[in-house]
Amino acid sequence: IPVFPLRVFRQSSFYVRRNGPVRSARDIAGKRCGVPEWAQTATVYARGWLQHHCDVPLDSVEWVQAGSNEAGRAEKVDLTLPEGVNLRAVADRSLNQLLLAGEIDCAISATPLAASNGPDAPLTRLFANSREAEEDYFRATGVFPIMHTVVIRRDVHERHPWAAMNLMLAFEESKRRSVERLAQTSTRFPLAWGPDHLKRTGAFLFGDGEYWPYGLEPNRVTLEAFLAYCHEQGIIKRKVTVEELFAPHVLSRTKH
């Protein structure tokens, strides 16, 4: 169902050595870049941004797959990588270790790398001001990356088709109450100027529309971008429409 509890921009997920060769996104071309999984949602969006907005073709990078801070992470999806794209797995070391050792030049990780903690840490985010880069990306594309959605097992949906709509309504109401709490001036959250931040962020991301909208149409641009990235990166074997992803009778209710 088109319920999206987690959305995160991913320009903040690029890590480099503080004195390493990568100083900008375009510097990643011709370098070695690590990912925890090729099919991980965070890295899909990050590579899509590199290829389409930073002029870094995927086949210009040597890709390395390993766990972010722990060795042994494995790919969970059967991939059909595009021609010319090379990906090798490293089972005995983490991205954190590989980047420290100079065996990769950059890493994309949704989880902060262990050696990036602290002002003098040897690893750092590629963008000192990630928010600025992420706002620029949103202005250019209208894409606010969706990380998670809510899924119903097919056999459950076939037995109880009404459950999809009931869950959709429940999540909508839960979100409404959450946003209502955020907008209050009480000290519910340890965040200075919380209601003002909510208002300004909402105006930037959603304009006059609903805050953090669920449903297909308010999120079509983001969903279509993600599906296009998945296809061109070899994660799905055919082009998929956003309508194929969700229960049809739930889509008929979603807001336009």
Coordinates of C-alpha atoms in Angstrom, one line a residue:
I1 CA 0.0 0.0 0.0
P2 CA 1.3 3.5 -0.7
V3 CA 2.3 4.4 2.9
F4 CA 5.8 5.7 3.2
P5 CA 7.0 5.9 6.9
L6 CA 10.6 6.7 6.1
R7 CA 12.1 9.1 3.5
V8 CA 15.7 10.3 3.5
F9 CA 17.8 12.3 1.1
R10 CA 21.0 10.5 0.4
Q11 CA 23.6 13.0 -0.5
S12 CA 24.5 12.8 3.2
S13 CA 25.4 9.1 2.7
F14 CA 28.6 9.6 0.8
Y15 CA 31.8 9.1 2.9
V16 CA 35.4 9.8 2.0
R17 CA 38.8 10.0 3.6
R18 CA 39.4 13.4 4.9
N19 CA 42.6 13.8 2.8
G20 CA 41.6 11.4 0.0
P21 CA 41.2 11.9 -3.7
V22 CA 37.4 12.5 -3.8
R23 CA 36.5 16.1 -3.2
S24 CA 33.3 16.3 -5.2
A25 CA 30.7 13.9 -6.6
R26 CA 32.3 14.2 -10.1
D27 CA 35.6 13.0 -8.6
I28 CA 34.0 9.5 -8.1
A29 CA 34.3 8.8 -11.8
G30 CA 37.3 6.6 -12.3
K31 CA 37.5 5.7 -8.6
R32 CA 36.5 2.8 -6.3
C33 CA 33.2 3.2 -4.5
G34 CA 31.8 0.9 -1.9
V35 CA 28.1 0.0 -1.2
P36 CA 26.7 -2.2 1.5
E37 CA 24.3 -3.8 -1.1
W38 CA 23.8 -2.9 -4.7
A39 CA 20.1 -3.3 -4.4
Q40 CA 19.7 -1.3 -1.1
T41 CA 17.3 1.5 -1.6
A42 CA 19.7 4.2 -0.3
T43 CA 22.3 3.3 -2.8
V44 CA 19.8 3.1 -5.7
Y45 CA 18.9 6.7 -5.2
A46 CA 22.5 7.7 -4.6
R47 CA 23.7 6.1 -7.9
G48 CA 20.8 7.5 -9.8
W49 CA 21.8 11.0 -8.6
L50 CA 25.4 10.4 -9.6
Q51 CA 24.6 9.2 -13.1
H52 CA 21.8 11.6 -14.0
H53 CA 22.9 14.8 -12.1
C54 CA 26.6 14.6 -11.6
D55 CA 27.7 13.1 -15.0
V56 CA 29.2 10.0 -13.3
P57 CA 28.4 7.0 -15.5
L58 CA 28.0 3.8 -13.5
D59 CA 30.5 2.0 -15.7
S60 CA 33.1 4.6 -14.9
V61 CA 33.3 3.5 -11.2
E62 CA 34.8 0.3 -9.7
W63 CA 32.0 -0.8 -7.3
V64 CA 32.8 -2.8 -4.2
Q65 CA 30.1 -4.5 -2.0
A66 CA 30.7 -5.0 1.7
G67 CA 29.0 -4.4 5.1
S68 CA 29.2 -0.8 6.3
N69 CA 30.8 -1.4 9.7
E70 CA 30.8 -5.2 9.9
A71 CA 32.2 -7.6 7.4
G72 CA 30.2 -10.4 5.9
R73 CA 27.1 -8.6 4.5
A74 CA 25.9 -10.3 1.3
E75 CA 23.7 -9.2 -1.6
K76 CA 20.1 -10.3 -1.2
V77 CA 18.9 -9.8 -4.8
D78 CA 19.9 -11.6 -8.0
L79 CA 21.3 -8.8 -10.1
T80 CA 21.6 -8.4 -13.9
L81 CA 24.2 -5.6 -13.9
P82 CA 24.3 -3.3 -16.9
E83 CA 27.0 -4.0 -19.5
G84 CA 30.3 -2.5 -18.4
V85 CA 29.4 -2.2 -14.7
N86 CA 31.7 -4.1 -12.4
L87 CA 30.8 -5.1 -8.8
R88 CA 33.0 -7.2 -6.6
A89 CA 32.1 -8.5 -3.1
V90 CA 34.5 -8.3 -0.2
A91 CA 33.5 -10.7 2.6
D92 CA 36.2 -10.3 5.1
R93 CA 36.3 -6.5 5.6
S94 CA 33.9 -3.6 6.0
L95 CA 33.5 -0.5 4.0
N96 CA 34.8 1.4 7.0
Q97 CA 38.0 -0.7 7.0
L98 CA 38.4 -0.5 3.2
L99 CA 38.0 3.2 3.1
L100 CA 40.5 3.7 5.9
A101 CA 43.0 1.5 4.2
G102 CA 42.7 3.4 0.9
E103 CA 41.3 0.3 -0.9
I104 CA 38.3 2.3 -1.9
D105 CA 38.0 6.0 -2.4
C106 CA 34.4 6.6 -1.4
A107 CA 31.6 4.7 0.3
I108 CA 27.8 5.1 0.2
S109 CA 26.3 4.1 3.4
A110 CA 22.9 4.8 5.0
T111 CA 24.6 4.0 8.4
P112 CA 27.3 6.4 9.5
L113 CA 30.7 4.8 9.1
A114 CA 32.4 4.2 12.5
A115 CA 35.6 6.2 11.7
S116 CA 33.6 9.3 10.7
N117 CA 32.6 10.1 14.3
G118 CA 34.1 13.3 15.7
P119 CA 35.6 16.5 14.3
D120 CA 39.1 15.0 13.7
A121 CA 37.9 11.6 12.5
P122 CA 39.8 10.2 9.5
L123 CA 36.6 9.7 7.5
T124 CA 34.0 12.4 6.8
R125 CA 30.9 13.0 4.7
L126 CA 31.7 14.1 1.2
F127 CA 29.4 17.1 1.6
A128 CA 30.2 19.3 4.7
N129 CA 26.7 20.8 4.1
S130 CA 24.7 17.8 3.0
R131 CA 21.4 19.7 3.5
E132 CA 22.3 22.3 0.9
A133 CA 23.2 19.5 -1.7
E134 CA 20.0 17.7 -0.9
E135 CA 17.8 20.8 -1.2
D136 CA 19.5 21.5 -4.6
Y137 CA 18.7 18.0 -5.7
F138 CA 15.0 18.4 -4.7
R139 CA 14.7 21.7 -6.5
A140 CA 16.1 20.1 -9.6
T141 CA 14.1 16.9 -9.6
G142 CA 11.2 17.0 -7.2
V143 CA 12.3 13.7 -5.8
F144 CA 12.1 13.1 -2.1
P145 CA 13.5 9.6 -1.7
I146 CA 11.2 7.0 -0.2
M147 CA 13.1 4.3 1.8
H148 CA 10.3 2.1 3.2
T149 CA 6.7 1.2 2.4
V150 CA 4.1 -1.0 4.0
V151 CA 3.6 -4.4 2.3
I152 CA 0.9 -7.0 2.8
R153 CA 1.6 -10.6 2.0
R154 CA -0.2 -11.7 -1.1
D155 CA -1.9 -14.7 0.5
V156 CA -3.3 -12.4 3.3
H157 CA -4.5 -9.9 0.8
E158 CA -6.2 -12.5 -1.3
R159 CA -8.1 -13.9 1.7
H160 CA -8.8 -10.4 3.2
P161 CA -8.8 -7.8 0.4
W162 CA -10.5 -5.3 2.7
A163 CA -7.4 -5.3 4.9
A164 CA -5.5 -3.1 2.5
M165 CA -7.9 -0.2 2.7
N166 CA -8.3 -0.6 6.5
L167 CA -4.5 -0.4 6.9
M168 CA -4.3 2.6 4.6
L169 CA -6.9 4.4 6.7
A170 CA -5.2 3.5 9.9
F171 CA -1.8 4.7 8.8
E172 CA -3.3 7.9 7.5
E173 CA -4.9 8.6 10.9
S174 CA -1.7 7.7 12.7
K175 CA 0.3 10.2 10.5
R176 CA -2.3 12.9 11.1
R177 CA -2.0 12.5 14.8
S178 CA 1.8 12.5 14.6
V179 CA 2.0 15.7 12.6
E180 CA -0.5 17.3 15.0
R181 CA 1.8 16.5 17.9
L182 CA 4.8 17.9 16.0
A183 CA 2.9 21.1 15.4
Q184 CA 2.2 21.7 19.0
T185 CA 4.3 24.2 21.0
S186 CA 4.7 21.9 24.0
T187 CA 8.0 20.2 24.8
R188 CA 7.0 16.8 23.4
F189 CA 10.3 16.6 21.4
P190 CA 13.8 17.8 22.3
L191 CA 14.0 20.1 19.3
A192 CA 14.2 23.9 19.5
W193 CA 11.8 25.7 17.3
G194 CA 10.1 22.4 16.4
P195 CA 6.8 23.7 15.1
D196 CA 8.6 26.4 13.0
H197 CA 10.9 23.8 11.6
L198 CA 7.9 21.7 10.7
K199 CA 6.2 24.6 8.9
R200 CA 9.3 25.7 6.9
T201 CA 10.3 22.2 5.9
G202 CA 6.7 21.3 4.9
A203 CA 6.5 24.5 2.8
F204 CA 9.7 23.6 1.0
L205 CA 8.9 19.9 0.4
F206 CA 5.2 19.9 -0.1
G207 CA 4.2 23.5 -0.9
D208 CA 0.5 24.0 -0.1
G209 CA -0.1 20.2 -0.1
E210 CA -0.5 17.7 2.6
Y211 CA 2.5 17.2 4.9
W212 CA 4.3 13.9 4.2
P213 CA 1.6 12.6 1.8
Y214 CA 0.8 9.0 1.3
G215 CA -0.9 7.7 -1.8
L216 CA 0.4 7.4 -5.4
E217 CA -0.2 10.8 -7.1
P218 CA 1.6 13.1 -4.6
N219 CA 4.6 10.7 -4.8
R220 CA 4.5 9.7 -8.5
V221 CA 7.7 11.7 -9.4
T222 CA 9.7 10.0 -6.7
L223 CA 8.3 6.5 -7.3
E224 CA 8.9 6.7 -11.1
A225 CA 12.4 7.9 -10.6
F226 CA 13.1 5.0 -8.2
L227 CA 11.7 2.4 -10.6
A228 CA 13.7 3.9 -13.5
Y229 CA 16.9 3.7 -11.4
C230 CA 16.2 0.1 -10.5
H231 CA 15.7 -0.9 -14.1
E232 CA 18.8 0.8 -15.4
Q233 CA 20.9 -0.5 -12.5
G234 CA 20.0 -4.1 -13.1
I235 CA 17.9 -4.6 -10.0
I236 CA 14.6 -5.3 -11.9
K237 CA 14.6 -7.0 -15.3
R238 CA 11.7 -5.0 -16.9
K239 CA 10.3 -1.6 -16.6
V240 CA 7.5 -1.4 -14.0
T241 CA 4.8 1.2 -13.6
V242 CA 4.0 2.6 -10.3
E243 CA 0.4 1.3 -10.6
E244 CA 1.7 -2.2 -10.6
L245 CA 3.1 -1.8 -7.1
F246 CA 0.0 -1.2 -5.1
A247 CA -3.5 -2.8 -4.5
P248 CA -5.8 -1.3 -7.1
H249 CA -8.7 -0.5 -4.8
V250 CA -6.4 1.4 -2.5
L251 CA -5.2 3.5 -5.4
S252 CA -8.7 4.6 -6.3
R253 CA -8.9 6.3 -2.9
T254 CA -5.5 8.1 -2.9
K255 CA -5.5 11.9 -3.1
H256 CA -4.7 13.8 -6.3

